[in-house]
Amino acid sequence: MNAISASAPGKVILLGEHAVVYGKPAVALAIDRRIKCTLSPAAETTVNGRSYDPSKHPYLDHMINLFSRPVRIETEGSVPPGSGLGSSAALSVSFLKALNGVMGNDIDNERLANDAFITEYTVQGRASPLDTSASTHGMGIVVNGPEDSGEHLWDISKNESKWSVRDIRIPEMTLVVGYTGIHAATGPLVEKVRRYKDKCGFAKDVINDIGNLTIEGIGALKKNDIVRLGNLMTQDHRSLSILGVSCNELNKLVNASLEYSYGAKLTGAGGGGSMIALTDRPEKVCEAISLHGGTPFIVRTGVDGARKE
């Protein structure tokens, strides 16, 4: 077996995280930060030169059982783990893309997105296919959006939940990411929202509100109304804060960015990780984020999804 490599992009969520787990719409964009996996033959399975420890690599552990032979796994990339930028999805998608190449399978994107979603669902205990579909397809996607959102890509279902994934055209815009440096695992935050929703009708109302403002955001994207989109992003952040998935560090970065932005919000599971700001003054936003303890970087959207390297 020759070495085979594949890569997949990270993502930001413009609108709809957490609510999407319960069938509400969400919009995600692939960004120009990727994770690359290279697989090659070996006498024993290793990860980045170290002996394979399943407890340290839960996502890989779920996927590696698909392959019965030892394999050397090398990973590299620029998506920080626990950053809210889809690192686990990019890892899962790139690994499965490479693994299917090793096995001689020509996997299509629908199967790839579904298999990567099952990995995330299994490891996290509950998940949506938003991250893995964005990482697989690239560009921009909307999950559970209106039929006129864009071209239908695929459907994914799990238990009682079903998600429809569509391509969505994204206008040219500048996004700045502010990374708190706090590693926040997705699973516990998803579970936190589930417990809140199950015991409190108000939480269900907040989730519904997030779904409604995401629908408005899809309309704003279609009209290229960046001002309205930014306002909805800020509203989304406030709703996510009510659900308890923001934190002081994220709120500081969001608030610092708003002076120079159309809108700002956390992206991903929350609890740390990153926020994003929609702006035409990226240098000013980067400066504000740095002054308030975050690590800023400008991201480019409109990038390819999973691919062989």
Tab-separated table of C-alpha atoms in Angstrom:
chain	number	residue	atom	x	y	z
A	1	MET	CA	0.000	0.000	0.000
A	2	ASN	CA	1.361	3.397	-0.952
A	3	ALA	CA	0.864	6.432	1.236
A	4	ILE	CA	-2.460	8.135	0.525
A	5	SER	CA	-3.354	11.642	1.685
A	6	ALA	CA	-6.586	13.594	1.847
A	7	SER	CA	-7.568	16.900	3.381
A	8	ALA	CA	-10.753	18.665	4.452
A	9	PRO	CA	-11.510	22.230	5.562
A	10	GLY	CA	-12.615	23.584	8.881
A	11	LYS	CA	-15.742	25.698	9.063
A	12	VAL	CA	-17.514	28.588	10.710
A	13	ILE	CA	-21.218	28.635	11.525
A	14	LEU	CA	-22.927	31.855	10.534
A	15	LEU	CA	-26.213	30.974	12.204
A	16	GLY	CA	-27.999	28.105	13.908
A	17	GLU	CA	-25.573	26.055	16.012
A	18	HIS	CA	-27.106	23.918	18.764
A	19	ALA	CA	-30.627	24.484	17.402
A	20	VAL	CA	-29.650	22.443	14.328
A	21	VAL	CA	-29.319	19.368	16.559
A	22	TYR	CA	-33.111	19.559	16.966
A	23	GLY	CA	-33.926	19.907	13.270
A	24	LYS	CA	-33.725	23.702	12.996
A	25	PRO	CA	-31.909	25.343	10.064
A	26	ALA	CA	-28.260	26.379	10.181
A	27	VAL	CA	-25.711	27.883	7.796
A	28	ALA	CA	-22.031	26.894	7.715
A	29	LEU	CA	-19.108	27.994	5.543
A	30	ALA	CA	-15.909	26.105	4.809
A	31	ILE	CA	-12.782	28.164	5.539
A	32	ASP	CA	-9.209	28.163	4.290
A	33	ARG	CA	-7.841	26.197	7.248
A	34	ARG	CA	-7.569	22.474	6.672
A	35	ILE	CA	-6.592	19.174	8.263
A	36	LYS	CA	-4.647	16.639	6.223
A	37	CYS	CA	-4.436	12.897	6.947
A	38	THR	CA	-1.819	10.614	5.402
A	39	LEU	CA	-2.094	6.828	5.733
A	40	SER	CA	0.702	4.388	4.935
A	41	PRO	CA	1.583	0.736	5.730
A	42	ALA	CA	3.172	-0.041	9.102
A	43	ALA	CA	4.024	-2.916	11.415
A	44	GLU	CA	1.829	-1.351	14.105
A	45	THR	CA	-0.724	1.426	14.137
A	46	THR	CA	0.768	4.779	15.107
A	47	VAL	CA	-0.491	8.348	15.175
A	48	ASN	CA	2.041	11.051	14.373
A	49	GLY	CA	4.915	8.746	15.286
A	50	ARG	CA	3.502	7.578	18.615
A	51	SER	CA	1.895	4.290	19.588
A	52	TYR	CA	-1.835	4.316	19.015
A	53	ASP	CA	-3.826	4.957	22.214
A	54	PRO	CA	-7.589	4.689	21.570
A	55	SER	CA	-8.409	6.739	24.674
A	56	LYS	CA	-6.518	9.728	23.273
A	57	HIS	CA	-8.027	9.518	19.791
A	58	PRO	CA	-11.776	8.809	20.128
A	59	TYR	CA	-12.634	9.931	16.605
A	60	LEU	CA	-9.856	7.884	15.035
A	61	ASP	CA	-10.729	4.919	17.252
A	62	HIS	CA	-14.256	4.794	15.856
A	63	MET	CA	-13.038	4.980	12.257
A	64	ILE	CA	-9.948	2.817	12.438
A	65	ASN	CA	-12.070	-0.244	13.169
A	66	LEU	CA	-13.160	-0.051	9.535
A	67	PHE	CA	-9.646	-1.175	8.543
A	68	SER	CA	-8.197	-4.438	9.811
A	69	ARG	CA	-4.501	-3.841	9.108
A	70	PRO	CA	-1.969	-1.705	11.022
A	71	VAL	CA	-1.490	1.715	9.516
A	72	ARG	CA	0.708	4.724	10.086
A	73	ILE	CA	-1.450	7.825	10.543
A	74	GLU	CA	0.038	11.278	10.085
A	75	THR	CA	-2.081	14.361	10.655
A	76	GLU	CA	-1.282	18.007	10.105
A	77	GLY	CA	-3.310	21.149	9.784
A	78	SER	CA	-4.232	24.632	10.904
A	79	VAL	CA	-7.590	24.022	12.621
A	80	PRO	CA	-6.981	24.190	16.386
A	81	PRO	CA	-8.735	21.411	18.331
A	82	GLY	CA	-11.678	22.570	20.423
A	83	SER	CA	-11.681	25.934	18.649
A	84	GLY	CA	-15.241	25.785	17.324
A	85	LEU	CA	-13.876	25.658	13.783
A	86	GLY	CA	-14.808	22.053	13.022
A	87	SER	CA	-11.516	20.318	13.806
A	88	SER	CA	-13.140	16.954	14.602
A	89	ALA	CA	-15.238	17.099	11.423
A	90	ALA	CA	-12.227	17.986	9.269
A	91	LEU	CA	-10.263	15.158	10.886
A	92	SER	CA	-13.081	12.645	10.392
A	93	VAL	CA	-13.741	13.642	6.792
A	94	SER	CA	-10.082	13.712	5.749
A	95	PHE	CA	-9.326	10.409	7.496
A	96	LEU	CA	-12.296	8.642	5.900
A	97	LYS	CA	-11.439	10.093	2.489
A	98	ALA	CA	-7.892	8.745	2.796
A	99	LEU	CA	-9.034	5.428	4.293
A	100	ASN	CA	-11.419	4.767	1.435
A	101	GLY	CA	-8.560	5.486	-0.936
A	102	VAL	CA	-6.453	2.884	0.887
A	103	MET	CA	-9.301	0.383	0.590
A	104	GLY	CA	-9.742	1.116	-3.108
A	105	ASN	CA	-13.201	2.623	-2.686
A	106	ASP	CA	-14.373	5.593	-4.714
A	107	ILE	CA	-16.581	7.108	-2.009
A	108	ASP	CA	-19.000	9.848	-3.043
A	109	ASN	CA	-19.599	12.968	-0.967
A	110	GLU	CA	-22.999	11.874	0.295
A	111	ARG	CA	-21.593	8.670	1.777
A	112	LEU	CA	-18.515	10.481	3.078
A	113	ALA	CA	-20.606	13.125	4.852
A	114	ASN	CA	-22.877	10.474	6.353
A	115	ASP	CA	-20.033	8.252	7.597
A	116	ALA	CA	-18.221	11.223	9.139
A	117	PHE	CA	-21.456	12.349	10.810
A	118	ILE	CA	-21.948	8.880	12.336
A	119	THR	CA	-18.428	9.136	13.767
A	120	GLU	CA	-19.195	12.509	15.372
A	121	TYR	CA	-22.571	11.315	16.641
A	122	THR	CA	-21.032	8.220	18.217
A	123	VAL	CA	-18.192	10.093	19.936
A	124	GLN	CA	-20.191	13.132	21.058
A	125	GLY	CA	-23.368	11.288	22.018
A	126	ARG	CA	-25.506	13.668	19.972
A	127	ALA	CA	-24.654	15.795	16.948
A	128	SER	CA	-25.910	17.245	13.686
A	129	PRO	CA	-24.383	16.702	10.234
A	130	LEU	CA	-23.683	20.426	9.836
A	131	ASP	CA	-19.917	20.362	10.401
A	132	THR	CA	-19.204	17.163	8.501
A	133	SER	CA	-21.349	18.189	5.527
A	134	ALA	CA	-19.624	21.594	5.361
A	135	SER	CA	-16.215	19.944	5.542
A	136	THR	CA	-17.159	17.408	2.862
A	137	HIS	CA	-18.836	19.780	0.403
A	138	GLY	CA	-16.863	22.947	1.028
A	139	MET	CA	-18.133	26.374	-0.037
A	140	GLY	CA	-21.350	27.027	1.920
A	141	ILE	CA	-24.198	24.801	3.045
A	142	VAL	CA	-27.559	25.230	4.697
A	143	VAL	CA	-29.102	22.423	6.727
A	144	ASN	CA	-32.897	22.224	6.953
A	145	GLY	CA	-33.311	25.466	5.059
A	146	PRO	CA	-36.179	26.366	2.728
A	147	GLU	CA	-36.317	24.576	-0.621
A	148	ASP	CA	-35.273	27.755	-2.410
A	149	SER	CA	-32.098	28.042	-0.294
A	150	GLY	CA	-30.035	26.267	-2.907
A	151	GLU	CA	-29.370	23.025	-4.746
A	152	HIS	CA	-30.182	19.892	-2.747
A	153	LEU	CA	-27.068	17.870	-1.916
A	154	TRP	CA	-28.189	14.999	0.347
A	155	ASP	CA	-30.330	13.952	3.294
A	156	ILE	CA	-28.990	12.495	6.520
A	157	SER	CA	-31.060	10.894	9.265
A	158	LYS	CA	-30.430	9.435	12.688
A	159	ASN	CA	-33.096	7.977	14.952
A	160	GLU	CA	-36.019	10.413	14.905
A	161	SER	CA	-34.038	13.287	13.363
A	162	LYS	CA	-33.606	14.080	9.682
A	163	TRP	CA	-31.563	16.825	8.047
A	164	SER	CA	-31.706	18.073	4.467
A	165	VAL	CA	-28.412	19.544	3.233
A	166	ARG	CA	-28.304	22.149	0.472
A	167	ASP	CA	-25.614	24.175	-1.222
A	168	ILE	CA	-25.970	27.906	-0.595
A	169	ARG	CA	-24.308	30.722	-2.488
A	170	ILE	CA	-22.453	33.099	-0.227
A	171	PRO	CA	-21.799	36.747	-1.155
A	172	GLU	CA	-18.285	38.084	-0.889
A	173	MET	CA	-17.615	39.077	2.709
A	174	THR	CA	-14.813	39.288	5.245
A	175	LEU	CA	-14.847	37.261	8.441
A	176	VAL	CA	-12.450	37.574	11.354
A	177	VAL	CA	-12.101	34.688	13.803
A	178	GLY	CA	-11.216	35.392	17.401
A	179	TYR	CA	-9.858	32.314	19.202
A	180	THR	CA	-10.114	32.352	23.006
A	181	GLY	CA	-7.461	29.668	23.410
A	182	ILE	CA	-9.895	27.686	25.553
A	183	HIS	CA	-10.353	24.082	24.451
A	184	ALA	CA	-14.052	23.247	24.663
A	185	ALA	CA	-15.277	19.734	23.892
A	186	THR	CA	-18.488	19.656	21.866
A	187	GLY	CA	-20.209	16.679	23.496
A	188	PRO	CA	-20.686	18.106	27.021
A	189	LEU	CA	-22.033	21.399	25.635
A	190	VAL	CA	-24.532	19.618	23.386
A	191	GLU	CA	-25.622	17.578	26.414
A	192	LYS	CA	-25.925	20.738	28.520
A	193	VAL	CA	-28.377	22.233	26.015
A	194	ARG	CA	-30.320	18.955	25.833
A	195	ARG	CA	-30.790	18.896	29.615
A	196	TYR	CA	-31.883	22.534	29.650
A	197	LYS	CA	-34.353	21.945	26.803
A	198	ASP	CA	-35.817	18.844	28.417
A	199	LYS	CA	-36.537	20.527	31.734
A	200	CYS	CA	-37.417	24.054	30.610
A	201	GLY	CA	-39.980	25.200	28.063
A	202	PHE	CA	-38.187	28.543	27.797
A	203	ALA	CA	-35.131	26.810	26.351
A	204	LYS	CA	-37.338	25.263	23.667
A	205	ASP	CA	-38.582	28.759	22.799
A	206	VAL	CA	-35.002	30.012	22.488
A	207	ILE	CA	-34.142	27.133	20.161
A	208	ASN	CA	-37.188	27.992	18.043
A	209	ASP	CA	-36.101	31.650	17.993
A	210	ILE	CA	-32.657	30.640	16.714
A	211	GLY	CA	-34.346	28.658	13.946
A	212	ASN	CA	-36.484	31.637	12.947
A	213	LEU	CA	-33.628	34.127	12.817
A	214	THR	CA	-31.612	31.639	10.756
A	215	ILE	CA	-34.419	31.588	8.187
A	216	GLU	CA	-34.200	35.393	8.124
A	217	GLY	CA	-30.449	35.129	7.699
A	218	ILE	CA	-30.801	32.856	4.680
A	219	GLY	CA	-33.019	35.519	3.130
A	220	ALA	CA	-30.449	38.196	3.909
A	221	LEU	CA	-27.726	36.107	2.247
A	222	LYS	CA	-29.814	35.735	-0.903
A	223	LYS	CA	-30.304	39.514	-1.015
A	224	ASN	CA	-26.643	40.206	-0.200
A	225	ASP	CA	-27.871	42.231	2.785
A	226	ILE	CA	-24.724	42.154	4.912
A	227	VAL	CA	-26.055	44.701	7.413
A	228	ARG	CA	-29.107	42.572	8.203
A	229	LEU	CA	-27.029	39.402	8.324
A	230	GLY	CA	-24.665	40.955	10.863
A	231	ASN	CA	-27.551	42.044	13.054
A	232	LEU	CA	-28.974	38.533	13.012
A	233	MET	CA	-25.580	37.064	13.924
A	234	THR	CA	-25.462	39.268	17.014
A	235	GLN	CA	-29.000	38.243	17.961
A	236	ASP	CA	-27.989	34.608	17.541
A	237	HIS	CA	-25.092	35.097	19.951
A	238	ARG	CA	-27.442	36.519	22.570
A	239	SER	CA	-29.759	33.530	22.192
A	240	LEU	CA	-26.862	31.102	22.475
A	241	SER	CA	-25.731	32.938	25.619
A	242	ILE	CA	-29.204	32.386	27.092
A	243	LEU	CA	-28.773	28.658	26.400
A	244	GLY	CA	-25.607	28.799	28.500
A	245	VAL	CA	-23.030	27.927	25.852
A	246	SER	CA	-21.135	31.224	25.741
A	247	CYS	CA	-18.562	32.317	28.342
A	248	ASN	CA	-16.950	35.529	29.585
A	249	GLU	CA	-14.013	35.217	27.223
A	250	LEU	CA	-16.256	34.809	24.173
A	251	ASN	CA	-18.515	37.659	25.248
A	252	LYS	CA	-15.521	39.975	25.658
A	253	LEU	CA	-14.322	39.241	22.127
A	254	VAL	CA	-17.811	39.596	20.646
A	255	ASN	CA	-18.426	42.905	22.404
A	256	ALA	CA	-14.990	44.249	21.459
A	257	SER	CA	-15.604	43.389	17.803
A	258	LEU	CA	-19.025	44.989	17.463
A	259	GLU	CA	-17.702	48.558	17.199
A	260	TYR	CA	-16.040	47.661	13.901
A	261	SER	CA	-18.400	44.939	12.656
A	262	TYR	CA	-21.831	44.386	11.185
A	263	GLY	CA	-22.276	41.617	13.733
A	264	ALA	CA	-20.428	39.033	15.795
A	265	LYS	CA	-21.157	35.751	17.556
A	266	LEU	CA	-19.628	32.585	18.891
A	267	THR	CA	-19.151	29.832	16.345
A	268	GLY	CA	-19.431	26.130	17.092
A	269	ALA	CA	-20.299	24.535	20.399
A	270	GLY	CA	-19.190	27.461	22.570
A	271	GLY	CA	-17.811	27.252	26.099
A	272	GLY	CA	-14.584	28.697	24.739
A	273	GLY	CA	-13.321	28.050	21.253
A	274	SER	CA	-13.891	30.925	18.834
A	275	MET	CA	-16.143	33.763	17.763
A	276	ILE	CA	-16.536	35.341	14.336
A	277	ALA	CA	-17.127	38.913	13.233
A	278	LEU	CA	-18.582	40.039	9.901
A	279	THR	CA	-16.751	43.205	8.949
A	280	ASP	CA	-15.241	45.441	6.296
A	281	ARG	CA	-12.633	46.672	8.813
A	282	PRO	CA	-10.763	43.422	9.561
A	283	GLU	CA	-7.590	45.089	10.817
A	284	LYS	CA	-9.542	47.037	13.437
A	285	VAL	CA	-11.389	43.887	14.526
A	286	CYS	CA	-8.127	41.949	14.792
A	287	GLU	CA	-6.677	44.724	16.955
A	288	ALA	CA	-9.733	44.753	19.233
A	289	ILE	CA	-9.645	40.974	19.634
A	290	SER	CA	-5.923	41.033	20.486
A	291	LEU	CA	-6.432	43.778	23.064
A	292	HIS	CA	-9.064	41.651	24.788
A	293	GLY	CA	-6.983	38.486	25.028
A	294	GLY	CA	-7.961	36.630	21.869
A	295	THR	CA	-5.974	35.390	18.898
A	296	PRO	CA	-7.390	36.866	15.684
A	297	PHE	CA	-7.092	35.699	12.110
A	298	ILE	CA	-8.880	36.590	8.907
A	299	VAL	CA	-10.430	33.635	7.089
A	300	ARG	CA	-11.242	33.152	3.438
A	301	THR	CA	-14.446	31.385	2.451
A	302	GLY	CA	-15.468	29.789	-0.856
A	303	VAL	CA	-12.945	26.956	-0.516
A	304	ASP	CA	-12.960	23.350	-1.708
A	305	GLY	CA	-14.316	20.533	0.400
A	306	ALA	CA	-12.711	17.123	0.932
A	307	ARG	CA	-10.074	16.192	-1.622
A	308	LYS	CA	-7.194	13.815	-2.216
A	309	GLU	CA	-3.770	15.396	-1.909
